[in-house]
mmCIF file of C-alpha atoms and ligand atoms in Angstrom:
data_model
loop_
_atom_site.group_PDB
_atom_site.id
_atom_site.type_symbol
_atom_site.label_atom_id
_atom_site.label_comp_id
_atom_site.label_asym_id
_atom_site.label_seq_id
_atom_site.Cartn_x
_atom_site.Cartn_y
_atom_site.Cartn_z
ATOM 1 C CA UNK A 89 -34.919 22.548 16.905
ATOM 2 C CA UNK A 90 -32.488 25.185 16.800
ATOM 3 C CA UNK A 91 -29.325 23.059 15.387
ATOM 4 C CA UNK A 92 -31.727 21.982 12.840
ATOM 5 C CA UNK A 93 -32.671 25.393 11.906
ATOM 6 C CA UNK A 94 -28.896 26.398 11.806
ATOM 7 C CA UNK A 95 -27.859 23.707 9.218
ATOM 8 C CA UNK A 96 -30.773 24.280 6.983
ATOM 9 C CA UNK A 97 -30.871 27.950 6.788
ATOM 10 C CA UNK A 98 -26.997 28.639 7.080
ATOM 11 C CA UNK A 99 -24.715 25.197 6.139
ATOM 12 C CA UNK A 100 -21.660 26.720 6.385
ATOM 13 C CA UNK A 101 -22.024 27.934 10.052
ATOM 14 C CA UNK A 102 -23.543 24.835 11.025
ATOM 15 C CA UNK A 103 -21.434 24.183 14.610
ATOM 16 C CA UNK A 104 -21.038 20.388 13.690
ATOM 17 C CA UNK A 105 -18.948 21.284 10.757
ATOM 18 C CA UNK A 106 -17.175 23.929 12.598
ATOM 19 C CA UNK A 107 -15.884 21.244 14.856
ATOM 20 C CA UNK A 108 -15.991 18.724 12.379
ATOM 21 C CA UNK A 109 -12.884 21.127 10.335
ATOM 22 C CA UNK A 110 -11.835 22.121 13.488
ATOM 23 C CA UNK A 111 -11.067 18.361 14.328
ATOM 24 C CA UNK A 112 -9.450 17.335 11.013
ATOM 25 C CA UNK A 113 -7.215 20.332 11.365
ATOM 26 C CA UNK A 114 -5.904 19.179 15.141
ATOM 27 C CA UNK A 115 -5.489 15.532 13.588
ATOM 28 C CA UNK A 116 -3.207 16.758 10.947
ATOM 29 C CA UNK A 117 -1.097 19.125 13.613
ATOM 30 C CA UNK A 118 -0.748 16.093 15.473
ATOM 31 C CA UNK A 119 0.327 13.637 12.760
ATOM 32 C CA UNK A 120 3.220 16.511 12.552
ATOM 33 C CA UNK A 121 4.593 15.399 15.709
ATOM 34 C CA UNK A 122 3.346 11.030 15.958
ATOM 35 C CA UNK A 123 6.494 10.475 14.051
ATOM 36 C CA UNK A 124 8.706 12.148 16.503
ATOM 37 C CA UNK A 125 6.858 10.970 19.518
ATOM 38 C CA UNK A 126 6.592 7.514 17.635
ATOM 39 C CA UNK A 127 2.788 7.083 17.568
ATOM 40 C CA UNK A 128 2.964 5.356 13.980
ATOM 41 C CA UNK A 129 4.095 1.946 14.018
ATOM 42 C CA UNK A 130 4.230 -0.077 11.146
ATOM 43 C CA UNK A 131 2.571 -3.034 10.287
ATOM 44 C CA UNK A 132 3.783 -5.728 6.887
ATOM 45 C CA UNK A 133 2.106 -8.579 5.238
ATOM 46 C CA UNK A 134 3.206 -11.122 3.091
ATOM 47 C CA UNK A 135 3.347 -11.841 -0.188
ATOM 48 C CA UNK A 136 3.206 -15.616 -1.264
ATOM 49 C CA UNK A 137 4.014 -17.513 -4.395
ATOM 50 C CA UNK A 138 0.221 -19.029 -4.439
ATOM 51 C CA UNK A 139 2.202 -22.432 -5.639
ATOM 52 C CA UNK A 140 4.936 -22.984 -4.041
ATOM 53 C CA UNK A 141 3.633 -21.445 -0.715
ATOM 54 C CA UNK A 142 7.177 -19.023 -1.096
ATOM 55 C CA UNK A 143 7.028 -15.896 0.830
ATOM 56 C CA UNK A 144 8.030 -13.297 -1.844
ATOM 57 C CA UNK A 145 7.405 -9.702 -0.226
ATOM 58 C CA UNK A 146 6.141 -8.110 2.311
ATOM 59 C CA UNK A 147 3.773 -4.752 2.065
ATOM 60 C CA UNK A 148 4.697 -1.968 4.536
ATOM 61 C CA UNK A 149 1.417 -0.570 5.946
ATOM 62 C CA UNK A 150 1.163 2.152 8.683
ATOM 63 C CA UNK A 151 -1.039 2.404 11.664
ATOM 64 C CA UNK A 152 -1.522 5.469 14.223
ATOM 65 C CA UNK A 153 -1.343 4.757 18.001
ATOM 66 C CA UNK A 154 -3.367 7.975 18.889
ATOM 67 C CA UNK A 155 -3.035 9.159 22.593
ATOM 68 C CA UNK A 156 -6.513 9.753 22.619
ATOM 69 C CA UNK A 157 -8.380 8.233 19.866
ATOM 70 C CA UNK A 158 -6.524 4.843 20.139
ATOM 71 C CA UNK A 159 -5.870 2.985 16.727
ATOM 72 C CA UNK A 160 -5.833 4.533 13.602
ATOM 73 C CA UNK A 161 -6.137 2.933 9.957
ATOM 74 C CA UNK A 162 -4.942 4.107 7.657
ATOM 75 C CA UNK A 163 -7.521 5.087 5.613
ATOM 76 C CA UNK A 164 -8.675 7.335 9.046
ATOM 77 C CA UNK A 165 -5.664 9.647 8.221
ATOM 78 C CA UNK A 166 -4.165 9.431 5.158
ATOM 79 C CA UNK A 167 -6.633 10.517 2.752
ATOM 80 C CA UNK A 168 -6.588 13.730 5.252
ATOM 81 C CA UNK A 169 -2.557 13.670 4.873
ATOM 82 C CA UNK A 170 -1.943 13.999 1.339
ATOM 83 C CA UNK A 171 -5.005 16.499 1.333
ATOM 84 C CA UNK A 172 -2.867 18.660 3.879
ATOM 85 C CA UNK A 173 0.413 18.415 2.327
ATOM 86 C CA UNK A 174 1.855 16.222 5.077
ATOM 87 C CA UNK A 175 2.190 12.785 3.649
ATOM 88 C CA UNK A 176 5.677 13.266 2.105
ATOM 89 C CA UNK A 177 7.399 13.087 5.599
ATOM 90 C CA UNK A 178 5.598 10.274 6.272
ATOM 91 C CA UNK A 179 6.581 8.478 3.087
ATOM 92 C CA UNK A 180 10.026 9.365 3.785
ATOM 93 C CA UNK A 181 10.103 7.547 7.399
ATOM 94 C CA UNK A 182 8.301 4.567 5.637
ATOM 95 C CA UNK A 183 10.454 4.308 3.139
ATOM 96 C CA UNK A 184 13.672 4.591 5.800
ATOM 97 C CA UNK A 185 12.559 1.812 7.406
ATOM 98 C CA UNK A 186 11.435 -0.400 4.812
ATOM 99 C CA UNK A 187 15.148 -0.166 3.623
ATOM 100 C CA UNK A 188 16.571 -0.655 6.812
ATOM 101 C CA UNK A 189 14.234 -3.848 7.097
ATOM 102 C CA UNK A 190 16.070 -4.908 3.573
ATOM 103 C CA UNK A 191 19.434 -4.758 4.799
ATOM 104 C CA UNK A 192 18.549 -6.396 8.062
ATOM 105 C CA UNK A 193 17.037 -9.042 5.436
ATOM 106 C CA UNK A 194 20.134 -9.319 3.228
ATOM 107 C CA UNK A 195 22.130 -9.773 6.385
ATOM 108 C CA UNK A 196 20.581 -13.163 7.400
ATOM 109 C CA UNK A 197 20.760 -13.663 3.580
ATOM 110 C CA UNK A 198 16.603 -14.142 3.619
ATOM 111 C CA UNK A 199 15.620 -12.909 -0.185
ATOM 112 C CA UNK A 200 12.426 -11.297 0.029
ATOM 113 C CA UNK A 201 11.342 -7.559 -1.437
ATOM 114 C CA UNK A 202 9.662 -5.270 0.230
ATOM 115 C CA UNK A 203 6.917 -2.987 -0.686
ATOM 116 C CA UNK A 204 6.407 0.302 0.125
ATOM 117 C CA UNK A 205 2.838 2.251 -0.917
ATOM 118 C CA UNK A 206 3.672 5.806 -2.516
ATOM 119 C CA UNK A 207 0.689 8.782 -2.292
ATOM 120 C CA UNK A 208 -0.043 10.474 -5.664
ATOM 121 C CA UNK A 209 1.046 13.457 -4.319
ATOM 122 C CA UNK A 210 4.744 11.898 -3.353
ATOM 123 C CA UNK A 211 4.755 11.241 -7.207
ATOM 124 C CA UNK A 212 4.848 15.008 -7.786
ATOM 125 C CA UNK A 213 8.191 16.016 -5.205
ATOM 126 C CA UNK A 214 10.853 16.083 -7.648
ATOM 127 C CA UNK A 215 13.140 15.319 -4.811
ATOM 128 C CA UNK A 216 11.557 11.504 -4.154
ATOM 129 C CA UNK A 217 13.536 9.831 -6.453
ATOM 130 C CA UNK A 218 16.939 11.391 -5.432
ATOM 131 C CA UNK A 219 15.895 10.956 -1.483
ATOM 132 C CA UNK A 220 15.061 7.117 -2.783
ATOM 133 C CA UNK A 221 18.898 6.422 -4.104
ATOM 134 C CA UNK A 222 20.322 8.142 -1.156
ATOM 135 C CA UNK A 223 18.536 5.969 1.113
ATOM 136 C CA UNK A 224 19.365 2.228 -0.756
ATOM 137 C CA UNK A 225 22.940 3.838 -0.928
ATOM 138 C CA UNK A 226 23.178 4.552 2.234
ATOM 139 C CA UNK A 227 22.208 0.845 3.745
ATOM 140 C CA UNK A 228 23.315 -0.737 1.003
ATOM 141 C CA UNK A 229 20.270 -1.934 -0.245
ATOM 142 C CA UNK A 230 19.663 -3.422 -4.223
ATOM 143 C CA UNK A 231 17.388 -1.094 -5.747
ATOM 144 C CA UNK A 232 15.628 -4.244 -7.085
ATOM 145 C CA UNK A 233 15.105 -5.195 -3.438
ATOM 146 C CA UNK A 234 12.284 -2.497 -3.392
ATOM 147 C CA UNK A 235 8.633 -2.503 -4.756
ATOM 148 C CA UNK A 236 6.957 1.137 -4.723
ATOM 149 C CA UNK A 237 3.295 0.725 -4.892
ATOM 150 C CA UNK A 238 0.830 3.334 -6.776
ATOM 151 C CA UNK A 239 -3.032 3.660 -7.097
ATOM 152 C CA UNK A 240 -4.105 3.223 -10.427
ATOM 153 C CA UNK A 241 -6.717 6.507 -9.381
ATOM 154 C CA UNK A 242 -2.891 8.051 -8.133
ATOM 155 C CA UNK A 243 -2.238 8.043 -12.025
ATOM 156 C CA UNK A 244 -4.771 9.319 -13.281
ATOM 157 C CA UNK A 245 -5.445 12.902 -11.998
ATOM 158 C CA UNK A 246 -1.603 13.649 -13.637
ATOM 159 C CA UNK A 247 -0.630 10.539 -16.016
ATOM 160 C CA UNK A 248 1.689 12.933 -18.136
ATOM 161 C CA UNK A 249 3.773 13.903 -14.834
ATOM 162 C CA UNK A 250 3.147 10.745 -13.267
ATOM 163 C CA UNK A 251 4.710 8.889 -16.244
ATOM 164 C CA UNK A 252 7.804 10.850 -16.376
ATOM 165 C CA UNK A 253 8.195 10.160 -12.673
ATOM 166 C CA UNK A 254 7.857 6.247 -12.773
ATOM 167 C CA UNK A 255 10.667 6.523 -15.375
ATOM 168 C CA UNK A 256 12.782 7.705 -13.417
ATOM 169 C CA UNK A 257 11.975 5.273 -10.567
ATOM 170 C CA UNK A 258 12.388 2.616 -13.006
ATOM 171 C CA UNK A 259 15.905 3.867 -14.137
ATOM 172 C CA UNK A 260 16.741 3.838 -10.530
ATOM 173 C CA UNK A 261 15.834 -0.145 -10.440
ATOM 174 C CA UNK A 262 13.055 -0.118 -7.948
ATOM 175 C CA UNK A 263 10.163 -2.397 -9.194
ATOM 176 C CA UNK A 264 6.730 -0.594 -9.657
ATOM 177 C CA UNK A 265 3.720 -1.579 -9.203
ATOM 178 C CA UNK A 266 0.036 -0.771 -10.001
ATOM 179 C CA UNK A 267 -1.637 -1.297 -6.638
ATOM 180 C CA UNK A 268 -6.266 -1.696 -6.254
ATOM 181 C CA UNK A 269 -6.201 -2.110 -9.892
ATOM 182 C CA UNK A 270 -9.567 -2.653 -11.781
ATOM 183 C CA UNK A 271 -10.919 0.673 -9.824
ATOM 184 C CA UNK A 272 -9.628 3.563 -11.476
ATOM 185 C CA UNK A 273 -9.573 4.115 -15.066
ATOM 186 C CA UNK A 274 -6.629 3.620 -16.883
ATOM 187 C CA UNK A 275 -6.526 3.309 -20.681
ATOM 188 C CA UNK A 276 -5.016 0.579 -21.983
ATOM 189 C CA UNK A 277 -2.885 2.090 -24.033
ATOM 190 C CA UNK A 278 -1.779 4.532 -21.150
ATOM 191 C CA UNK A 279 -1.215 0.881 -19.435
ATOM 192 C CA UNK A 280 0.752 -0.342 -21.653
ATOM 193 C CA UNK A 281 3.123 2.435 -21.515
ATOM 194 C CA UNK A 282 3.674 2.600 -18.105
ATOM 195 C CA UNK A 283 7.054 1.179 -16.678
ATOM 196 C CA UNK A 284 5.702 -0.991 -14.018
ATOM 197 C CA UNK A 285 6.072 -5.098 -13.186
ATOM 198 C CA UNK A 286 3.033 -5.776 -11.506
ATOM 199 C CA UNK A 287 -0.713 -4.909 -10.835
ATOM 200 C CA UNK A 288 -2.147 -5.798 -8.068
ATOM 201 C CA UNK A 289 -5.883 -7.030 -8.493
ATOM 202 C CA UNK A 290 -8.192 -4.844 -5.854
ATOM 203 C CA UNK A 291 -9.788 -6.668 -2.949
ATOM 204 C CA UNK A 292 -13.285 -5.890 -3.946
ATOM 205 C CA UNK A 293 -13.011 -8.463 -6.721
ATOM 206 C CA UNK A 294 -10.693 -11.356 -4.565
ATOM 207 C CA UNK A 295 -12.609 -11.264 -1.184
ATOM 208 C CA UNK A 296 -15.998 -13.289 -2.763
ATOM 209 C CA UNK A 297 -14.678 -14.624 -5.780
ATOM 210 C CA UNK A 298 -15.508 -18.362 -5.034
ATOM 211 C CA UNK A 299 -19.164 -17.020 -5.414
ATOM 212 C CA UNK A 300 -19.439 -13.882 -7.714
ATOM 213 C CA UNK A 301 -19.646 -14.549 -11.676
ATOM 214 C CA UNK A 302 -19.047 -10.453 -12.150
ATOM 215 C CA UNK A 303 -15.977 -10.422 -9.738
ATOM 216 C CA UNK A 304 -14.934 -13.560 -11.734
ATOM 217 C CA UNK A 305 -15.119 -12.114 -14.678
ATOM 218 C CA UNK A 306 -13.193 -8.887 -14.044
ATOM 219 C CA UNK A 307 -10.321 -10.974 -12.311
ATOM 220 C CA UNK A 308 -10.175 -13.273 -15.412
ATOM 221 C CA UNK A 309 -10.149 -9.991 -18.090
ATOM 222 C CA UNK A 310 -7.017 -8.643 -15.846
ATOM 223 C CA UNK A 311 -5.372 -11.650 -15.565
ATOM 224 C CA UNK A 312 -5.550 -12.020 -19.334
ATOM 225 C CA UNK A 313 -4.566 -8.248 -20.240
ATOM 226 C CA UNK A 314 -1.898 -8.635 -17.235
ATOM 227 C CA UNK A 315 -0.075 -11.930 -19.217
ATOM 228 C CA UNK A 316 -0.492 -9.669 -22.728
ATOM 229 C CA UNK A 317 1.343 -6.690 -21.452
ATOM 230 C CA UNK A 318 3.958 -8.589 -19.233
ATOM 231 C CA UNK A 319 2.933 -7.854 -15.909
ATOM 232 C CA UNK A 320 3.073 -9.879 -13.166
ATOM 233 C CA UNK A 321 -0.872 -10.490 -11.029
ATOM 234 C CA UNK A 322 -1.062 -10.145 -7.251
ATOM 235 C CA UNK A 323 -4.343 -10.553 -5.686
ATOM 236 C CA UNK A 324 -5.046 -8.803 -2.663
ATOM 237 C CA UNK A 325 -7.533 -9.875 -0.192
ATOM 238 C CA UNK A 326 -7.486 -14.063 -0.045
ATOM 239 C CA UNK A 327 -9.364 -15.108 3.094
ATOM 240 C CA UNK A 328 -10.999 -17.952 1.319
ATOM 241 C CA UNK A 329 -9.097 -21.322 0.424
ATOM 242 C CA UNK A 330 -11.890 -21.787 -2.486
ATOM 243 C CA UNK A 331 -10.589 -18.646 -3.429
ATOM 244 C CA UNK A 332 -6.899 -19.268 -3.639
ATOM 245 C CA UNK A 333 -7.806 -22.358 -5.342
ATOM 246 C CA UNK A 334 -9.651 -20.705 -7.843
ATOM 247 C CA UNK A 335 -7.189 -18.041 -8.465
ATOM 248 C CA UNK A 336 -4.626 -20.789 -8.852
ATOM 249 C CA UNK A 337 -6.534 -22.324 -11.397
ATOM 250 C CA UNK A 338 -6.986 -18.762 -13.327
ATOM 251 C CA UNK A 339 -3.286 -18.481 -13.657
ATOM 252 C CA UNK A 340 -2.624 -16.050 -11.218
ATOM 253 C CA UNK A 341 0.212 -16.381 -9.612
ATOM 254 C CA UNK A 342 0.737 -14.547 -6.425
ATOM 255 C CA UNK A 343 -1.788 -13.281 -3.322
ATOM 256 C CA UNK A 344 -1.639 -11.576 0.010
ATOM 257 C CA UNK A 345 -4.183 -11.694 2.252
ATOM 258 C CA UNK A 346 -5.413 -13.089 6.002
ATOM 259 C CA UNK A 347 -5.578 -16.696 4.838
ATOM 260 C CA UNK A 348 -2.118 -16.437 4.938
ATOM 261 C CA UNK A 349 -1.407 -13.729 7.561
ATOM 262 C CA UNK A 350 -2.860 -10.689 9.004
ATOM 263 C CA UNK A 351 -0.481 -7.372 8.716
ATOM 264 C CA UNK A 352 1.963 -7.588 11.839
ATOM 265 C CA UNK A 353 5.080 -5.798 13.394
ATOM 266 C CA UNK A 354 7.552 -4.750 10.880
ATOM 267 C CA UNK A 355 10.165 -6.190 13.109
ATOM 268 C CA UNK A 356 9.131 -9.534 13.434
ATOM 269 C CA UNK A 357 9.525 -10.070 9.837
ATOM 270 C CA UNK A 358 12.653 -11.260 9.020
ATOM 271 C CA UNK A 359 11.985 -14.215 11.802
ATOM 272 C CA UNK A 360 8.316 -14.797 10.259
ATOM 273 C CA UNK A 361 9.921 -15.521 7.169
ATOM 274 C CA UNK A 362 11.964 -17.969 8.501
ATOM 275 C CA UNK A 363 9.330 -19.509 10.585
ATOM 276 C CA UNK A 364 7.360 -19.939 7.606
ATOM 277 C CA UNK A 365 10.126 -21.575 5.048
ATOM 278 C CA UNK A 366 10.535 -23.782 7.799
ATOM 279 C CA UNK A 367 7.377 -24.548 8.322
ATOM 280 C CA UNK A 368 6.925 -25.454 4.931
ATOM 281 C CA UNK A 369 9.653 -27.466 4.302
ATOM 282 C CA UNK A 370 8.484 -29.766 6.877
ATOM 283 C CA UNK A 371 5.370 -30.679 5.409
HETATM 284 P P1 C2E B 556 -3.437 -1.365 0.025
HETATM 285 O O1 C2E B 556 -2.087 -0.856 -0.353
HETATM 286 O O2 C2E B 556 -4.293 -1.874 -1.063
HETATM 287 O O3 C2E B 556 -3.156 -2.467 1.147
HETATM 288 C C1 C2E B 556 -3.942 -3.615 1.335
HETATM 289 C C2 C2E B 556 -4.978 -3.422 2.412
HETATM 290 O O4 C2E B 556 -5.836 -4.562 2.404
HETATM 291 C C3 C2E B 556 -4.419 -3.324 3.825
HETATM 292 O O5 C2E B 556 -5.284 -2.512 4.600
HETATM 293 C C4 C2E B 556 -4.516 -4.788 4.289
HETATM 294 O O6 C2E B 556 -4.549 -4.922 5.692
HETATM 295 C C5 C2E B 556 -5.838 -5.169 3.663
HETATM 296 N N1 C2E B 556 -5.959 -6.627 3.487
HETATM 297 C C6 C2E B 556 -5.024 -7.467 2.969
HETATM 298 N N2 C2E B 556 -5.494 -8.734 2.933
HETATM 299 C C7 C2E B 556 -6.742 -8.704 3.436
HETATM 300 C C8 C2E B 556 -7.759 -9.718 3.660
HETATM 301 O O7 C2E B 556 -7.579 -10.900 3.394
HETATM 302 N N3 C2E B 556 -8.938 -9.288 4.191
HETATM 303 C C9 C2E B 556 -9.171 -7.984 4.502
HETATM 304 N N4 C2E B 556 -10.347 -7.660 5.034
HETATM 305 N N5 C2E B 556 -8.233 -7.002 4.304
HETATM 306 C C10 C2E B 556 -7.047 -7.366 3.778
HETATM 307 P P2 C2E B 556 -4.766 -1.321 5.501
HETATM 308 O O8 C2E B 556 -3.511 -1.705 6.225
HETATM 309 O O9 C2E B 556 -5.925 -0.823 6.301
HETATM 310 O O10 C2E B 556 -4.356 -0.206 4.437
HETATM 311 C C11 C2E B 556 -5.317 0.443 3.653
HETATM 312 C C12 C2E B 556 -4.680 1.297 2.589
HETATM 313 O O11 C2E B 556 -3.973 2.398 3.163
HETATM 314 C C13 C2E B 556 -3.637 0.566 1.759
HETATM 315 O O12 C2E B 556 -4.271 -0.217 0.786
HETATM 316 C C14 C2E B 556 -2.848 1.732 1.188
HETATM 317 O O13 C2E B 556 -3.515 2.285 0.064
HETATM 318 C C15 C2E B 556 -2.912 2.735 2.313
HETATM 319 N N6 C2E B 556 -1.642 2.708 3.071
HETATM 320 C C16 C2E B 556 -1.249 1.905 4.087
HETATM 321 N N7 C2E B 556 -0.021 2.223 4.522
HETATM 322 C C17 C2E B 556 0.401 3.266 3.751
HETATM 323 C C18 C2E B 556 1.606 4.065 3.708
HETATM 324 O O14 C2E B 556 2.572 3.858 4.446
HETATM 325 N N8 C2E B 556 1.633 5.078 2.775
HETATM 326 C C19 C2E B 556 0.583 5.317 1.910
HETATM 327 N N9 C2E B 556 0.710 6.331 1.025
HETATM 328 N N10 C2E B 556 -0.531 4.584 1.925
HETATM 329 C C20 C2E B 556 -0.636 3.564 2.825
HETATM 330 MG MG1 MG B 557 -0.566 -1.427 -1.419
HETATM 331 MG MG1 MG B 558 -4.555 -2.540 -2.880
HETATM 332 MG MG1 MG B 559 -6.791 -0.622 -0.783
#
């Protein structure tokens, strides 16, 4: 067939991949202009206290109402984003409204953090942690009040500048953490240095843990490390009540994930968290 003849004797003219760079392209001019035309909505999710059943946090997460492709992850655009040199506006607006979300918080006197995830390549915009002050000033928000999440693989193309960087977050008083950790590869002594409060364990390892000796295993080693360098353990991805009761039981303190609640509006959050102190206090 001629297509097939096209891709195996000339790759690079292949039409698919035309189109295919040709698509990616119009996606990113478009992601220009979804903030504007507010296309990205934004979703949160809990945090609990695996305990006490306390809501702690909440994680920020975006979503793309396309026009015409309907709802993006994501993992459908972001990757793509930072690629393109486009995610820091979007980290701004995220960041905007996570701290206007704080001082609506603060206001009905409901204590709970939020979390905002930061691209590697936000990590490298000197401006970021200026922009960041500005903004808590601005609303009035405790810097405490905020929890910037990083990839441990974000780390680890640039640990020298990305180290410098998180100081100066940290100086600022906005709690860091190391977010799908056990996937890159960190040294521990690189770890150690690093000025952050919490890892989060990766999902991989939570989602069959009730039934996986390996996954077992790798939680238990970075719960252990976690407690020897001071950091606090979140586990990401509890669907499973086995598995909450088996993180429980390997000392880990706090989770996230759809046994508790799915990711929903960023607006309904201040009432979910009321809802759900409620709830529990009438048990
Ligand atoms: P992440 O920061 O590790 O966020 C956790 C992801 O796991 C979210 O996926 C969440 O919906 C999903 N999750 C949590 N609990 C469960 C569970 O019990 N079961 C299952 N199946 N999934 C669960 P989501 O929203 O698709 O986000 C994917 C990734 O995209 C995030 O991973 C984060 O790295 C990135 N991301 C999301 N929003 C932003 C953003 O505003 N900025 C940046 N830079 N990255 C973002
Ligand atoms: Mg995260
Ligand atoms: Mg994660
Ligand atoms: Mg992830």
């Amino acid at each position: 067939q001629n297509r097939q003849w096209m891709h195996s004797s000339s790759g690079v003219f292949h039409p698919d991949l035309i189109s295919y760079n040709n698509d990616k392209l119009g996606l990113m001019a478009e992601l220009r202009h979804a903030i504007g035309q507010q296309q990205l909505k934004l979703h949160i999710q809990p945090q609990i206290a695996l305990s006490s059943r306390q809501v702690l946090a909440g994680e920020v997460l975006v979503r793309w109402h396309h026009p015409r492709r309907g709802l993006l992850g994501p993992t459908e655009f972001l990757e793509l984003a930072e690629q393109m040199g486009v995610i820091y506006p979007l980290t701004q607006w995220v960041l905007e409204k996570a701290v206007m979300t704080l001082a609506e918080l603060a206001a009905q006197e409901i204590h709970c953090k939020i979390a905002v995830n930061i691209s590697s390549k936000d990590l490298l915009q000197d401006e970021l942690v200026d922009s960041i002050e500005l903004l808590l000033k601005r609303h009035r928000v405790q810097a405490s009040q905020l929890v910037l999440e990083l990839k441990e693989s974000a780390l680890v193309a640039e640990p020298d500048k990305a180290m410098r960087m998180l100081k100066h977050l940290a100086q600022l008083g906005v709690e860091l953490a190391l977010d799908d950790f056990g996937t890159g590869f960190s040294s521990l002594a690189y770890l150690r240095e690093l000025p952050i409060s919490q890892v989060k364990v990766d999902c991989s390892f939570i989602f069959d843990l009730h039934r996986s000796d390996t996954h077992t295993a790798i939680t238990g080693a970075i719960i252990d490390m976690a407690k020897n360098m001071n950091f606090i353990v979140v586990a990401e991805g509890i669907e499973q009540p086995e598995v909450e009761q088996k993180l429980i039981a390997m000392g880990c303190a706090r989770g996230q994930g759809f046994l508790y609640a799915k990711p929903f509006a960023l607006d309904a959050f201040p009432e979910w968290v009321k809802q759900w102190s409620y709830s529990k206090a009438t048990y």
